[in-house]
């Protein structure tokens, strides 16, 4: 049996959310909205239930990949930090793909659907990640010889770390920390829909990946962050929050000419064959032209 560190951390998550709610009452009452928070909590419960059902299959695939390789790193102490860093890089690749490939975005978009930014927002995890095959980004670690249980444990710790950065209660961390680690400031940028911030700061734990690959943008206090998705949901309906992009993909594929059907799965969100919509790159380019 593989112990899930995220499940063990649930009491901590609840305690921190309660603490932030108490802080928000006097310092930032607009940070929480009861219907929005309820939606986040129910999406989190649904994600936990789905994870319990599909987690075994993901573990089985990691064990299968590990069985095919002649490499075996084992349980040496140094394998843990190495696995954690490489898993975080794998997360960066997944997360970047989840914003740049519509198929993966359909599974990830519910995490961005709230127009509020607080610790409860972190609970808006995917119900359809297994269907979208997002687990493929961790398979190379198993092929490289890392133990499947180690990979799953490192992934769980990564997710736990990301919980605390979903807050406006923390302004900036020390400069050295902001240079290396993902922080609330960096992740607020990631959840923003301001043109300058779109599709930036994909990091899980280490912001160094974004700095290395040109996807880093710092938070600018002069550009107040607006949260959500470019085309806001306008509803607290849980089913729509979770599945609306899958429904939109199905509609687009059905209506598109044959030669463009697959493009609505694999091109970036907002792409259309007739240029009737805007991608994040197009929105940013228009914003930059208007600034001149």
Short mmCIF file of C-alpha atoms in Angstrom, two decimals:
data_model
loop_
_atom_site.label_atom_id
_atom_site.label_comp_id
_atom_site.label_asym_id
_atom_site.label_seq_id
_atom_site.Cartn_x
_atom_site.Cartn_y
_atom_site.Cartn_z
CA UNK A 1 0.00 0.00 0.00
CA UNK A 2 1.36 3.44 -0.99
CA UNK A 3 0.73 6.12 1.61
CA UNK A 4 -0.55 9.33 0.04
CA UNK A 5 1.04 12.37 1.74
CA UNK A 6 -1.71 14.65 0.36
CA UNK A 7 -4.38 12.70 2.26
CA UNK A 8 -2.34 13.03 5.43
CA UNK A 9 -2.09 16.79 4.88
CA UNK A 10 -5.87 17.39 4.63
CA UNK A 11 -6.24 18.40 8.32
CA UNK A 12 -3.44 20.94 7.80
CA UNK A 13 -5.19 22.30 4.70
CA UNK A 14 -8.43 22.77 6.65
CA UNK A 15 -6.67 24.47 9.56
CA UNK A 16 -4.85 26.90 7.25
CA UNK A 17 -8.06 27.75 5.36
CA UNK A 18 -9.83 28.51 8.65
CA UNK A 19 -6.89 30.69 9.70
CA UNK A 20 -6.96 32.58 6.41
CA UNK A 21 -10.73 33.11 6.66
CA UNK A 22 -10.23 34.68 10.09
CA UNK A 23 -7.44 36.86 8.70
CA UNK A 24 -9.56 37.91 5.72
CA UNK A 25 -12.48 39.05 7.88
CA UNK A 26 -10.54 42.02 9.16
CA UNK A 27 -7.83 42.49 6.55
CA UNK A 28 -9.32 41.51 3.18
CA UNK A 29 -13.01 40.56 3.35
CA UNK A 30 -13.32 40.37 -0.44
CA UNK A 31 -10.82 37.48 -0.53
CA UNK A 32 -13.56 34.96 0.25
CA UNK A 33 -17.03 34.58 -1.23
CA UNK A 34 -19.17 31.87 0.32
CA UNK A 35 -20.51 30.34 -2.92
CA UNK A 36 -17.09 30.41 -4.53
CA UNK A 37 -15.50 28.77 -1.50
CA UNK A 38 -18.20 26.09 -1.43
CA UNK A 39 -17.54 25.37 -5.11
CA UNK A 40 -13.82 25.01 -4.39
CA UNK A 41 -14.46 22.65 -1.47
CA UNK A 42 -16.81 20.41 -3.44
CA UNK A 43 -14.43 20.29 -6.40
CA UNK A 44 -11.69 19.31 -3.96
CA UNK A 45 -13.85 16.53 -2.51
CA UNK A 46 -14.65 15.26 -5.98
CA UNK A 47 -11.00 15.30 -6.97
CA UNK A 48 -10.10 13.30 -3.86
CA UNK A 49 -12.75 10.70 -4.68
CA UNK A 50 -11.64 10.42 -8.31
CA UNK A 51 -8.02 10.15 -7.19
CA UNK A 52 -8.91 7.26 -4.91
CA UNK A 53 -10.44 5.45 -7.90
CA UNK A 54 -7.73 6.19 -10.49
CA UNK A 55 -4.67 6.31 -8.23
CA UNK A 56 -4.14 2.57 -8.41
CA UNK A 57 -4.08 2.65 -12.21
CA UNK A 58 -1.51 5.46 -12.22
CA UNK A 59 0.66 3.53 -9.76
CA UNK A 60 0.33 0.40 -11.90
CA UNK A 61 1.56 2.29 -14.96
CA UNK A 62 4.58 3.57 -13.04
CA UNK A 63 5.38 0.03 -11.86
CA UNK A 64 4.95 -1.21 -15.44
CA UNK A 65 7.35 1.45 -16.78
CA UNK A 66 9.83 0.63 -13.99
CA UNK A 67 9.69 -3.07 -14.85
CA UNK A 68 10.72 -2.40 -18.45
CA UNK A 69 13.96 -0.59 -17.69
CA UNK A 70 17.30 -2.18 -16.81
CA UNK A 71 18.00 0.87 -14.63
CA UNK A 72 17.37 0.67 -10.92
CA UNK A 73 18.26 3.59 -8.66
CA UNK A 74 16.75 2.03 -5.57
CA UNK A 75 16.21 3.72 -2.22
CA UNK A 76 19.55 5.45 -1.67
CA UNK A 77 19.24 8.63 0.37
CA UNK A 78 20.46 10.80 -2.52
CA UNK A 79 17.76 9.40 -4.80
CA UNK A 80 15.06 11.26 -2.82
CA UNK A 81 16.24 14.86 -3.46
CA UNK A 82 17.17 13.96 -7.05
CA UNK A 83 13.75 12.44 -7.65
CA UNK A 84 12.05 15.45 -6.07
CA UNK A 85 13.89 17.93 -8.31
CA UNK A 86 13.31 15.89 -11.46
CA UNK A 87 9.67 15.33 -10.57
CA UNK A 88 9.28 19.09 -10.15
CA UNK A 89 10.76 19.56 -13.63
CA UNK A 90 8.28 16.99 -14.93
CA UNK A 91 5.53 18.99 -13.23
CA UNK A 92 6.76 22.16 -14.96
CA UNK A 93 6.52 20.41 -18.33
CA UNK A 94 3.06 19.10 -17.52
CA UNK A 95 1.85 22.46 -16.23
CA UNK A 96 3.18 24.32 -19.24
CA UNK A 97 1.47 21.80 -21.52
CA UNK A 98 -1.73 22.17 -19.50
CA UNK A 99 -1.85 25.82 -20.56
CA UNK A 100 -0.57 25.43 -24.10
CA UNK A 101 -2.39 22.28 -25.27
CA UNK A 102 -6.15 22.47 -25.15
CA UNK A 103 -6.59 18.75 -24.38
CA UNK A 104 -4.65 19.13 -21.14
CA UNK A 105 -6.16 22.57 -20.47
CA UNK A 106 -9.64 21.03 -20.44
CA UNK A 107 -8.58 18.99 -17.42
CA UNK A 108 -6.71 21.84 -15.71
CA UNK A 109 -8.99 24.83 -16.34
CA UNK A 110 -11.21 24.22 -13.30
CA UNK A 111 -8.21 25.08 -11.11
CA UNK A 112 -8.24 28.58 -12.63
CA UNK A 113 -11.99 29.11 -12.73
CA UNK A 114 -12.30 31.04 -9.45
CA UNK A 115 -12.21 34.83 -9.57
CA UNK A 116 -10.93 34.80 -5.99
CA UNK A 117 -7.47 33.82 -4.84
CA UNK A 118 -7.25 32.12 -1.48
CA UNK A 119 -6.22 28.81 0.02
CA UNK A 120 -9.54 27.19 -0.87
CA UNK A 121 -8.72 27.84 -4.55
CA UNK A 122 -5.86 25.36 -4.22
CA UNK A 123 -8.45 22.61 -3.70
CA UNK A 124 -9.85 23.06 -7.23
CA UNK A 125 -7.99 20.05 -8.56
CA UNK A 126 -8.82 18.08 -11.68
CA UNK A 127 -11.44 15.35 -11.89
CA UNK A 128 -10.35 14.37 -15.41
CA UNK A 129 -6.56 14.25 -15.15
CA UNK A 130 -6.47 10.50 -15.63
CA UNK A 131 -8.72 10.72 -18.69
CA UNK A 132 -6.46 13.44 -20.12
CA UNK A 133 -3.44 11.15 -19.50
CA UNK A 134 -1.55 13.79 -17.54
CA UNK A 135 0.29 10.98 -15.76
CA UNK A 136 2.49 10.46 -18.84
CA UNK A 137 4.77 13.28 -17.69
CA UNK A 138 5.93 11.18 -14.73
CA UNK A 139 6.53 7.95 -16.64
CA UNK A 140 10.06 8.97 -17.73
CA UNK A 141 11.11 9.01 -14.06
CA UNK A 142 10.06 5.37 -13.75
CA UNK A 143 11.86 4.49 -17.00
CA UNK A 144 14.96 6.22 -15.55
CA UNK A 145 14.95 3.77 -12.64
CA UNK A 146 13.31 5.71 -9.82
CA UNK A 147 11.07 3.65 -7.57
CA UNK A 148 7.36 4.21 -8.34
CA UNK A 149 6.49 4.72 -4.68
CA UNK A 150 9.22 7.36 -4.44
CA UNK A 151 7.86 9.17 -7.50
CA UNK A 152 4.34 9.21 -6.07
CA UNK A 153 5.58 10.42 -2.68
CA UNK A 154 7.60 13.24 -4.26
CA UNK A 155 4.59 14.21 -6.38
CA UNK A 156 2.43 14.33 -3.27
CA UNK A 157 4.93 16.53 -1.40
CA UNK A 158 5.08 18.80 -4.45
CA UNK A 159 1.30 19.23 -4.35
CA UNK A 160 1.36 19.91 -0.61
CA UNK A 161 3.95 22.65 -1.13
CA UNK A 162 1.77 24.31 -3.74
CA UNK A 163 -1.13 24.66 -1.31
CA UNK A 164 0.32 27.55 0.71
CA UNK A 165 1.18 29.70 -2.31
CA UNK A 166 -2.52 30.22 -3.10
CA UNK A 167 -2.90 33.25 -0.86
CA UNK A 168 -2.88 37.04 -0.79
CA UNK A 169 -2.04 37.05 2.91
CA UNK A 170 1.69 36.81 2.06
CA UNK A 171 3.17 39.68 0.07
CA UNK A 172 6.80 38.84 -0.73
CA UNK A 173 9.23 36.34 0.72
CA UNK A 174 12.96 37.16 1.21
CA UNK A 175 14.73 37.94 -2.05
CA UNK A 176 16.81 34.74 -2.07
CA UNK A 177 13.66 32.67 -1.56
CA UNK A 178 11.80 34.47 -4.35
CA UNK A 179 14.78 33.79 -6.65
CA UNK A 180 14.68 30.01 -6.20
CA UNK A 181 11.29 28.93 -4.93
CA UNK A 182 7.73 29.33 -6.13
CA UNK A 183 5.97 31.80 -3.84
CA UNK A 184 2.53 33.39 -3.40
CA UNK A 185 3.71 36.38 -5.42
CA UNK A 186 4.89 34.23 -8.33
CA UNK A 187 1.78 32.07 -8.28
CA UNK A 188 -0.60 35.03 -8.13
CA UNK A 189 0.89 35.98 -11.49
CA UNK A 190 0.13 32.49 -12.78
CA UNK A 191 -3.55 32.78 -11.81
CA UNK A 192 -3.93 36.26 -13.31
CA UNK A 193 -5.77 37.09 -16.52
CA UNK A 194 -4.01 40.43 -17.05
CA UNK A 195 -2.38 40.30 -20.51
CA UNK A 196 1.15 40.73 -19.12
CA UNK A 197 0.70 37.69 -16.87
CA UNK A 198 -1.04 35.20 -19.15
CA UNK A 199 0.66 31.79 -19.35
CA UNK A 200 3.54 32.64 -17.04
CA UNK A 201 5.12 31.09 -13.92
CA UNK A 202 4.31 27.41 -14.40
CA UNK A 203 6.53 26.29 -11.52
CA UNK A 204 5.46 23.81 -8.89
CA UNK A 205 8.13 24.19 -6.21
CA UNK A 206 11.18 25.73 -7.94
CA UNK A 207 10.70 28.94 -9.91
CA UNK A 208 14.11 28.33 -11.50
CA UNK A 209 12.47 26.39 -14.34
CA UNK A 210 10.53 29.47 -15.44
CA UNK A 211 13.64 31.60 -15.18
CA UNK A 212 15.61 29.08 -17.24
CA UNK A 213 13.02 28.64 -20.01
CA UNK A 214 11.80 32.22 -20.38
CA UNK A 215 8.33 31.85 -18.86
CA UNK A 216 8.92 33.95 -15.73
CA UNK A 217 7.18 37.26 -15.07
CA UNK A 218 7.39 39.04 -11.70
CA UNK A 219 4.36 40.49 -9.97
CA UNK A 220 4.01 44.18 -10.78
CA UNK A 221 2.31 46.15 -8.02
CA UNK A 222 1.21 48.77 -10.55
CA UNK A 223 -0.84 46.19 -12.47
CA UNK A 224 -3.46 44.94 -10.03
CA UNK A 225 -4.10 41.26 -10.59
CA UNK A 226 -7.47 40.03 -11.84
CA UNK A 227 -8.15 36.32 -11.36
CA UNK A 228 -10.08 33.66 -13.20
CA UNK A 229 -10.09 32.65 -16.86
CA UNK A 230 -10.23 34.88 -19.92
CA UNK A 231 -13.87 33.95 -20.56
CA UNK A 232 -15.21 33.85 -17.01
CA UNK A 233 -17.66 31.08 -16.12
CA UNK A 234 -20.25 33.38 -14.57
CA UNK A 235 -21.61 30.53 -12.45
CA UNK A 236 -20.84 28.52 -9.33
CA UNK A 237 -22.18 25.33 -10.90
CA UNK A 238 -19.70 22.58 -10.01
CA UNK A 239 -20.45 20.39 -13.04
CA UNK A 240 -19.93 23.30 -15.42
CA UNK A 241 -16.73 24.34 -13.66
CA UNK A 242 -15.28 20.86 -14.05
CA UNK A 243 -16.52 19.86 -17.51
CA UNK A 244 -17.25 23.06 -19.47
CA UNK A 245 -14.05 22.97 -21.52
CA UNK A 246 -14.53 19.32 -22.48
CA UNK A 247 -18.02 20.22 -23.69
CA UNK A 248 -16.63 23.18 -25.64
CA UNK A 249 -13.99 20.98 -27.27
CA UNK A 250 -16.63 18.45 -28.32
CA UNK A 251 -18.72 21.23 -29.86
CA UNK A 252 -15.74 22.73 -31.71
CA UNK A 253 -14.58 19.36 -33.07
CA UNK A 254 -18.11 18.54 -34.24
CA UNK A 255 -18.51 21.85 -36.07
CA UNK A 256 -14.98 22.20 -37.49
CA UNK A 257 -13.99 21.21 -41.04
CA UNK A 258 -12.33 17.80 -41.13
CA UNK A 259 -8.83 19.16 -41.68
CA UNK A 260 -9.06 21.27 -38.51
CA UNK A 261 -10.77 18.87 -36.10
CA UNK A 262 -7.61 17.57 -34.39
CA UNK A 263 -6.26 21.11 -34.08
CA UNK A 264 -9.06 21.88 -31.60
CA UNK A 265 -7.56 19.18 -29.38
CA UNK A 266 -3.83 19.89 -29.68
CA UNK A 267 -3.53 23.60 -30.47
CA UNK A 268 -3.43 26.18 -27.70
CA UNK A 269 -6.62 27.29 -25.90
CA UNK A 270 -8.33 30.08 -27.81
CA UNK A 271 -7.11 28.89 -31.21
CA UNK A 272 -9.69 28.77 -34.00
CA UNK A 273 -9.32 27.88 -37.65
CA UNK A 274 -11.03 31.12 -38.71
CA UNK A 275 -9.15 33.40 -36.25
CA UNK A 276 -12.44 34.36 -34.60
CA UNK A 277 -10.92 33.94 -31.13
CA UNK A 278 -7.75 34.97 -29.38
CA UNK A 279 -5.02 32.86 -27.83
CA UNK A 280 -3.02 34.14 -24.87
CA UNK A 281 -0.17 35.06 -27.22
CA UNK A 282 -2.56 37.11 -29.35
CA UNK A 283 -3.99 38.86 -26.29
CA UNK A 284 -0.51 39.73 -25.02
CA UNK A 285 0.62 40.95 -28.45
CA UNK A 286 -2.43 43.21 -28.75
CA UNK A 287 -1.80 44.57 -25.25
CA UNK A 288 1.83 45.33 -26.11
CA UNK A 289 0.81 47.14 -29.31
CA UNK A 290 -1.66 49.27 -27.38
CA UNK A 291 0.98 50.22 -24.81
CA UNK A 292 3.26 51.79 -27.41
#
